[in-house]
XYZ file of N, CA and C in Angstrom:
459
model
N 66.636 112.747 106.431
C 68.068 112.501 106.452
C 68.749 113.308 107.548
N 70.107 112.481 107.959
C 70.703 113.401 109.162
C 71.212 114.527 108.493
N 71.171 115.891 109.415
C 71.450 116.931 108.186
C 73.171 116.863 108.028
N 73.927 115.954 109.032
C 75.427 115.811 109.160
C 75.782 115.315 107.813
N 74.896 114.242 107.558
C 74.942 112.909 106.722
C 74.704 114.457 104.683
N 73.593 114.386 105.019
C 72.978 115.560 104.129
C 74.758 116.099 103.192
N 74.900 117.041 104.450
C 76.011 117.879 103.782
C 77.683 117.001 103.372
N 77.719 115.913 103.143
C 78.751 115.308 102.972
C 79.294 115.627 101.724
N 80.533 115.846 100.954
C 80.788 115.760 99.770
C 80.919 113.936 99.181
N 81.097 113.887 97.711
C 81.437 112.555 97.410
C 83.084 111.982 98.114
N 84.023 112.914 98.878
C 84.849 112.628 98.968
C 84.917 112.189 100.839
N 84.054 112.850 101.413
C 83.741 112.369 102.728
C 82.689 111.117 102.618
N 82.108 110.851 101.809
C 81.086 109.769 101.511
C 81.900 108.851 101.272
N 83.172 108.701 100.442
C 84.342 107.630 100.351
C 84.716 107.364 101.653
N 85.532 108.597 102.546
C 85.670 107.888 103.382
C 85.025 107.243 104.364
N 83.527 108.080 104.472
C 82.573 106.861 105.594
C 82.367 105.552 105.483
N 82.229 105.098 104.025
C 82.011 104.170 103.331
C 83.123 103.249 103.819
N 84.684 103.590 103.048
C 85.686 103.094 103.462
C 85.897 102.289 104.740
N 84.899 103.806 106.390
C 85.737 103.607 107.876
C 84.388 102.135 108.296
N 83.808 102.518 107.587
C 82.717 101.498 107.896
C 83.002 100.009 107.672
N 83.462 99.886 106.221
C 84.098 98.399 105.411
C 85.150 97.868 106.363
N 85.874 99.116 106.806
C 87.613 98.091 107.464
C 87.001 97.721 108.746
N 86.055 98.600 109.306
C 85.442 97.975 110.452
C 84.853 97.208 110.994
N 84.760 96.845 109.857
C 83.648 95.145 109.644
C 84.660 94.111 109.504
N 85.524 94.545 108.855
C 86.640 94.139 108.183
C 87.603 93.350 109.487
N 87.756 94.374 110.194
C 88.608 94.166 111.530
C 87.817 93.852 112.725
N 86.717 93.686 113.174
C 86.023 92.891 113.653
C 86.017 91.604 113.668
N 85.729 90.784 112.138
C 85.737 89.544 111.532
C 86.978 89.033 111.961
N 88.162 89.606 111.517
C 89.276 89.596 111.746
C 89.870 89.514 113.149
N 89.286 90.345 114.193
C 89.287 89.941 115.251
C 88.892 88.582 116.622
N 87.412 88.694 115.798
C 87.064 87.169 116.400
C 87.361 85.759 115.732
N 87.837 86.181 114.293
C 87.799 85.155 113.784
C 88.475 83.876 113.977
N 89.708 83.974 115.002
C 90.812 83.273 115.494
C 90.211 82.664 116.582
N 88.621 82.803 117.108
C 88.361 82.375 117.994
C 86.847 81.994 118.258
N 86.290 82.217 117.346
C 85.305 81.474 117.226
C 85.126 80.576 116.989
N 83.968 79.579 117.605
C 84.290 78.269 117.965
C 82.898 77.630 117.217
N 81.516 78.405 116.807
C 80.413 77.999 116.069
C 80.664 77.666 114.471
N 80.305 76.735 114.109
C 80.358 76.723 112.265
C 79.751 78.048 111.684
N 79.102 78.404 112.145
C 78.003 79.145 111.522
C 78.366 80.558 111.633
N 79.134 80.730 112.550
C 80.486 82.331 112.840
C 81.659 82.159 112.704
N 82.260 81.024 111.899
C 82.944 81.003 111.654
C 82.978 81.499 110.443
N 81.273 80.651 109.674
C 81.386 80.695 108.096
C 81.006 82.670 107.584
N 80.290 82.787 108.561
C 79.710 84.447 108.357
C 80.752 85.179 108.867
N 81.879 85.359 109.770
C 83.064 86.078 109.595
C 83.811 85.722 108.085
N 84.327 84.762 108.026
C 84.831 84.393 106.420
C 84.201 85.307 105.617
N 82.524 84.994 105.668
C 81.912 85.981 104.538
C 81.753 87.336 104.754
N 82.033 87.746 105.317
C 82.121 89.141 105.801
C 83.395 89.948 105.459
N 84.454 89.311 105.749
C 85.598 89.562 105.418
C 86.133 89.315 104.024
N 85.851 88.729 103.119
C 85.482 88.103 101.619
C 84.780 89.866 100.907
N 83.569 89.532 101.142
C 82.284 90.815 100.650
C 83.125 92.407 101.204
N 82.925 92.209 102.856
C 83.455 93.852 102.610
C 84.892 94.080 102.060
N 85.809 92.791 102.047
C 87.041 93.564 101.068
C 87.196 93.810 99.840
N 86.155 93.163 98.987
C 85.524 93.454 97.666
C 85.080 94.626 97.415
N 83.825 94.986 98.573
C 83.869 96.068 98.373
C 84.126 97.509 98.791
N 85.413 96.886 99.843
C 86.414 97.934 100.039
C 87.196 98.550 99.035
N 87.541 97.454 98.345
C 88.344 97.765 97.637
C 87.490 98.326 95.913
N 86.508 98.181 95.749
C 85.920 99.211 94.834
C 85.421 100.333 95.039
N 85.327 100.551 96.409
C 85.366 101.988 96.529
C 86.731 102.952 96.318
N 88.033 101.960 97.053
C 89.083 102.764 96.707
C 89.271 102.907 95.041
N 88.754 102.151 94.185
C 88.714 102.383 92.682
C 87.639 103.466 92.501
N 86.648 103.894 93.060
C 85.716 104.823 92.382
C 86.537 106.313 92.890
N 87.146 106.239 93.707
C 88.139 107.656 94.288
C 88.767 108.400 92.848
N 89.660 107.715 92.461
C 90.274 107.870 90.898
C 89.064 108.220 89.760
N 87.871 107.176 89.942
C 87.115 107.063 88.406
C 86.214 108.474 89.069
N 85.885 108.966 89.822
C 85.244 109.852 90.295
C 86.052 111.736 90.787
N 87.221 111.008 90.786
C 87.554 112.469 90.883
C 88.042 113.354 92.078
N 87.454 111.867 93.561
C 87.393 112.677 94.521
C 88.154 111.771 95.258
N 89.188 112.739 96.533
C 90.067 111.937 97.377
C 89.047 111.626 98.430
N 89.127 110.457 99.076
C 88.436 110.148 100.594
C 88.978 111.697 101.614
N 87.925 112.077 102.068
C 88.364 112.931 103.055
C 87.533 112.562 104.397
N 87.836 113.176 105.687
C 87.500 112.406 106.470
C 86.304 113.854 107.067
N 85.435 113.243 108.023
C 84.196 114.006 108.340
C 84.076 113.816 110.208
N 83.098 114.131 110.679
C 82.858 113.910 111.811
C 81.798 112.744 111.439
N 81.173 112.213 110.628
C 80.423 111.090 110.562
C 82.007 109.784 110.378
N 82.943 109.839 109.853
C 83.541 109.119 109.843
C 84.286 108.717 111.127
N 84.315 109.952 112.166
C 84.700 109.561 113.175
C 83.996 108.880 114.321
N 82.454 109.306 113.693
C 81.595 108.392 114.909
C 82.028 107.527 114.494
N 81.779 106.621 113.095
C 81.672 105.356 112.826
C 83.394 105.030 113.999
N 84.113 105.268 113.479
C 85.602 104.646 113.721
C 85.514 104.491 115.252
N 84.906 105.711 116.225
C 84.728 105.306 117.429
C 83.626 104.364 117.711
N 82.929 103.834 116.938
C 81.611 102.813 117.181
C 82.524 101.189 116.893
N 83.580 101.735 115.733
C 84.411 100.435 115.516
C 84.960 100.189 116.900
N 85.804 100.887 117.066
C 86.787 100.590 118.825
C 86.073 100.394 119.526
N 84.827 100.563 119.909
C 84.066 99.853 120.837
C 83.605 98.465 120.598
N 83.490 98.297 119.759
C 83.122 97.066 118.962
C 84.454 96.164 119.198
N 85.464 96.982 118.843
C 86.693 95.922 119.415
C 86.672 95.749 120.690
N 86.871 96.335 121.216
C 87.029 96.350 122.521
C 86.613 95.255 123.645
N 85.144 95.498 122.991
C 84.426 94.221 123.619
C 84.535 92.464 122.905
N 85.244 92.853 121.756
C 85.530 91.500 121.332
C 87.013 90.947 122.092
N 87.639 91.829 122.131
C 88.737 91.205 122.825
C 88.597 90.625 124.170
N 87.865 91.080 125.004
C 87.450 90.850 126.339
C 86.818 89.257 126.884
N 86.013 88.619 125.918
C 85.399 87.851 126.748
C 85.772 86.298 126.315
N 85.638 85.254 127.114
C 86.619 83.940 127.104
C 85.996 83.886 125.714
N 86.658 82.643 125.733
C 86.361 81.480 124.072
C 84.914 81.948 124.206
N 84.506 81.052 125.143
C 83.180 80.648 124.923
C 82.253 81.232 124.492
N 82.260 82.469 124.997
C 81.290 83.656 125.187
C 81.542 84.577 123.573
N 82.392 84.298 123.082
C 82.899 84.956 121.366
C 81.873 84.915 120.591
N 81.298 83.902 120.129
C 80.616 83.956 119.276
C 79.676 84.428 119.189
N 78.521 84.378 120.750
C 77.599 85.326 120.955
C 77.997 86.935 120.459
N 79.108 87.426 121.455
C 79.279 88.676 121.611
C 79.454 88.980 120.154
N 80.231 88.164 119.294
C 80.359 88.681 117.540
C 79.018 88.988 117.126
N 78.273 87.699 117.131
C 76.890 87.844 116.286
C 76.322 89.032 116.432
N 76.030 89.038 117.926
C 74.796 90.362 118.643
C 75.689 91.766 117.958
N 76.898 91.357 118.103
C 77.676 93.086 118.278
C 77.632 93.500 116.132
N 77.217 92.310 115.828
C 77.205 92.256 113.924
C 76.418 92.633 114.211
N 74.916 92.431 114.349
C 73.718 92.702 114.168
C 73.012 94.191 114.446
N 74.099 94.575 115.205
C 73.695 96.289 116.371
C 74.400 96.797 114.999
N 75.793 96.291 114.731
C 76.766 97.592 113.986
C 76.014 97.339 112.392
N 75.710 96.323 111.956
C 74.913 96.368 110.301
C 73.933 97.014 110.534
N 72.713 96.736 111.603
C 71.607 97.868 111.526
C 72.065 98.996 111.739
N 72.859 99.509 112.131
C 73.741 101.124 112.194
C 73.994 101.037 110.599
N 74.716 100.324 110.224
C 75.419 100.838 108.854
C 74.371 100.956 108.101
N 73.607 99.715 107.993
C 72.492 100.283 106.851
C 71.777 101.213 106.383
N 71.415 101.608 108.008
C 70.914 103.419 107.579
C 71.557 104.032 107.444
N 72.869 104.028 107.579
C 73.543 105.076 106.877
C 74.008 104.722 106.171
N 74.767 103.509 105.241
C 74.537 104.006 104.021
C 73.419 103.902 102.718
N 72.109 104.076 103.321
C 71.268 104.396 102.367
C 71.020 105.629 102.412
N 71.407 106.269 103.546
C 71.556 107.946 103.767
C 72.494 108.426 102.537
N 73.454 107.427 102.682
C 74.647 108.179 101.844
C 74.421 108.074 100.137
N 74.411 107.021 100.253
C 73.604 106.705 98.864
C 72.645 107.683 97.937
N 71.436 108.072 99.100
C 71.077 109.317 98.741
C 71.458 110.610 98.627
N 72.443 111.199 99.317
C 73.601 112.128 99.008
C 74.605 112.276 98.074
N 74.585 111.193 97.784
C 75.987 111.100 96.981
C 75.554 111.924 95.726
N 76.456 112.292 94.953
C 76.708 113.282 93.830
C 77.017 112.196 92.489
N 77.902 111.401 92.852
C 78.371 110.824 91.151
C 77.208 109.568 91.736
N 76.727 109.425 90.289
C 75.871 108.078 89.812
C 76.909 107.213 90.644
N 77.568 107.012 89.781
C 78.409 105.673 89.801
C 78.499 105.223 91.345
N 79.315 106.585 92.760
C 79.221 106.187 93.514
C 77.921 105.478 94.199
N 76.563 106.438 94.322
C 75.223 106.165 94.785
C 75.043 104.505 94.398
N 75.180 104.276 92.936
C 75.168 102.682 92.478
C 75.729 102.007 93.360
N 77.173 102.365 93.903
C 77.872 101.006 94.706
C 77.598 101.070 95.861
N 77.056 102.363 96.047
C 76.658 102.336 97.720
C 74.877 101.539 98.006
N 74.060 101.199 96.858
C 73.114 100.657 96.859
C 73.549 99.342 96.648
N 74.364 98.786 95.791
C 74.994 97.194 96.140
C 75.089 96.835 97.237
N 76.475 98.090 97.962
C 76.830 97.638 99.179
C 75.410 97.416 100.491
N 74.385 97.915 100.069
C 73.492 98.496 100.765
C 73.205 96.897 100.967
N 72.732 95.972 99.956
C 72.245 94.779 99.670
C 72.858 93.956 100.017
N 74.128 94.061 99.694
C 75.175 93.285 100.566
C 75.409 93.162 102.344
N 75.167 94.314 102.385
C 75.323 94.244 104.025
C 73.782 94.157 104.432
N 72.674 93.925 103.728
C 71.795 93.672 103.941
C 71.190 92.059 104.183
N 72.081 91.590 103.515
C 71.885 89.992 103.446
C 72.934 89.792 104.499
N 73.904 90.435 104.890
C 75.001 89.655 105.936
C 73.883 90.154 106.899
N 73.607 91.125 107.195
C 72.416 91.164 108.936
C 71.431 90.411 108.801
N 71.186 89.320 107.727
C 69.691 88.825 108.103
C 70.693 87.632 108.325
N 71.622 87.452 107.731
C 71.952 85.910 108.430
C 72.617 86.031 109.873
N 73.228 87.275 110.387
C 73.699 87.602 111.423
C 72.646 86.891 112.490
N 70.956 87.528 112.258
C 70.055 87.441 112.696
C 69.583 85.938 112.583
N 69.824 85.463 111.684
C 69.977 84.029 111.706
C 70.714 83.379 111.901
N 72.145 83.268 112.328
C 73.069 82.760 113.030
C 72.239 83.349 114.785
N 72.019 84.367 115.492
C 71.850 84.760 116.375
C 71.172 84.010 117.027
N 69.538 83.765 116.362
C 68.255 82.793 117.093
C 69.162 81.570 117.564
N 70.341 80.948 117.290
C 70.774 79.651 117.456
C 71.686 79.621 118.416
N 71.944 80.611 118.546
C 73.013 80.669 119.700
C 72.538 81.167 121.239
């Protein structure tokens, strides 16, 4: 484990969790006005669907757990890995969108996944570790179809 990742409390583990979800979140959201494939159209939809679900049960385990989101230097890589991620979505014509979404899904879910099964393993309350192994599965099935939307394009 990263030893950054290691020393997190459950309340910096909320917020990585959290900077990670809106970032997916706002990505989807970003290309979504402009993607032009069925198949990135339908996997932004689902992306944006799943991580606000389970955005939004993490902001419920904050309360059932005890602990406020606090923010870390792992939360700030992620957030600067998000803005790059925007960045380059805004940039390139119609055409070229859907590629740049897929590939740029596929780089940022294999990032997230290892970390949050890192976190997962850190975590302190059951309850959180549980949703961070859902989420684990969840964003595990959006990168294999990422990867399968990808071969086609």
């Amino acid at each position: 484990l990263d030893p950054t990742v290691e020393a997190l409390s459950d309340g910096q583990i909320l917020r990585v969790a959290d900077t990670l979800l809106a970032g997916s979140i706002e990505q989807a959201s970003a290309a979504l006005p402009r993607l032009t494939a069925v198949d990135s159209i339908g996997f932004a939809e689902r992306v944006l669907y799943e991580d606000s679900a389970a955005q939004s049960t993490f902001v419920a385990l904050a309360s059932v757990i005890g602990a406020s989101p606090t923010d870390s230097t792992v939360a700030d890589v992620v957030r600067g890995a998000n803005d790059i991620i925007l960045a380059e979505l805004v940039e390139p014509d119609a055409g070229a969108i859907d590629g740049i979404y897929i590939s740029s899904q596929v780089d940022a879910q294999t990032r997230a996944l290892a970390l949050l099964e890192q976190l997962a393993a850190v975590a302190d309350a059951p309850v959180l570790q549980s949703q961070l192994e859902v989420t684990v599965a969840v964003e595990q099935a959006q990168l294999e179809r990422a990867r399968q939307i990808a071969e086609t394009l």
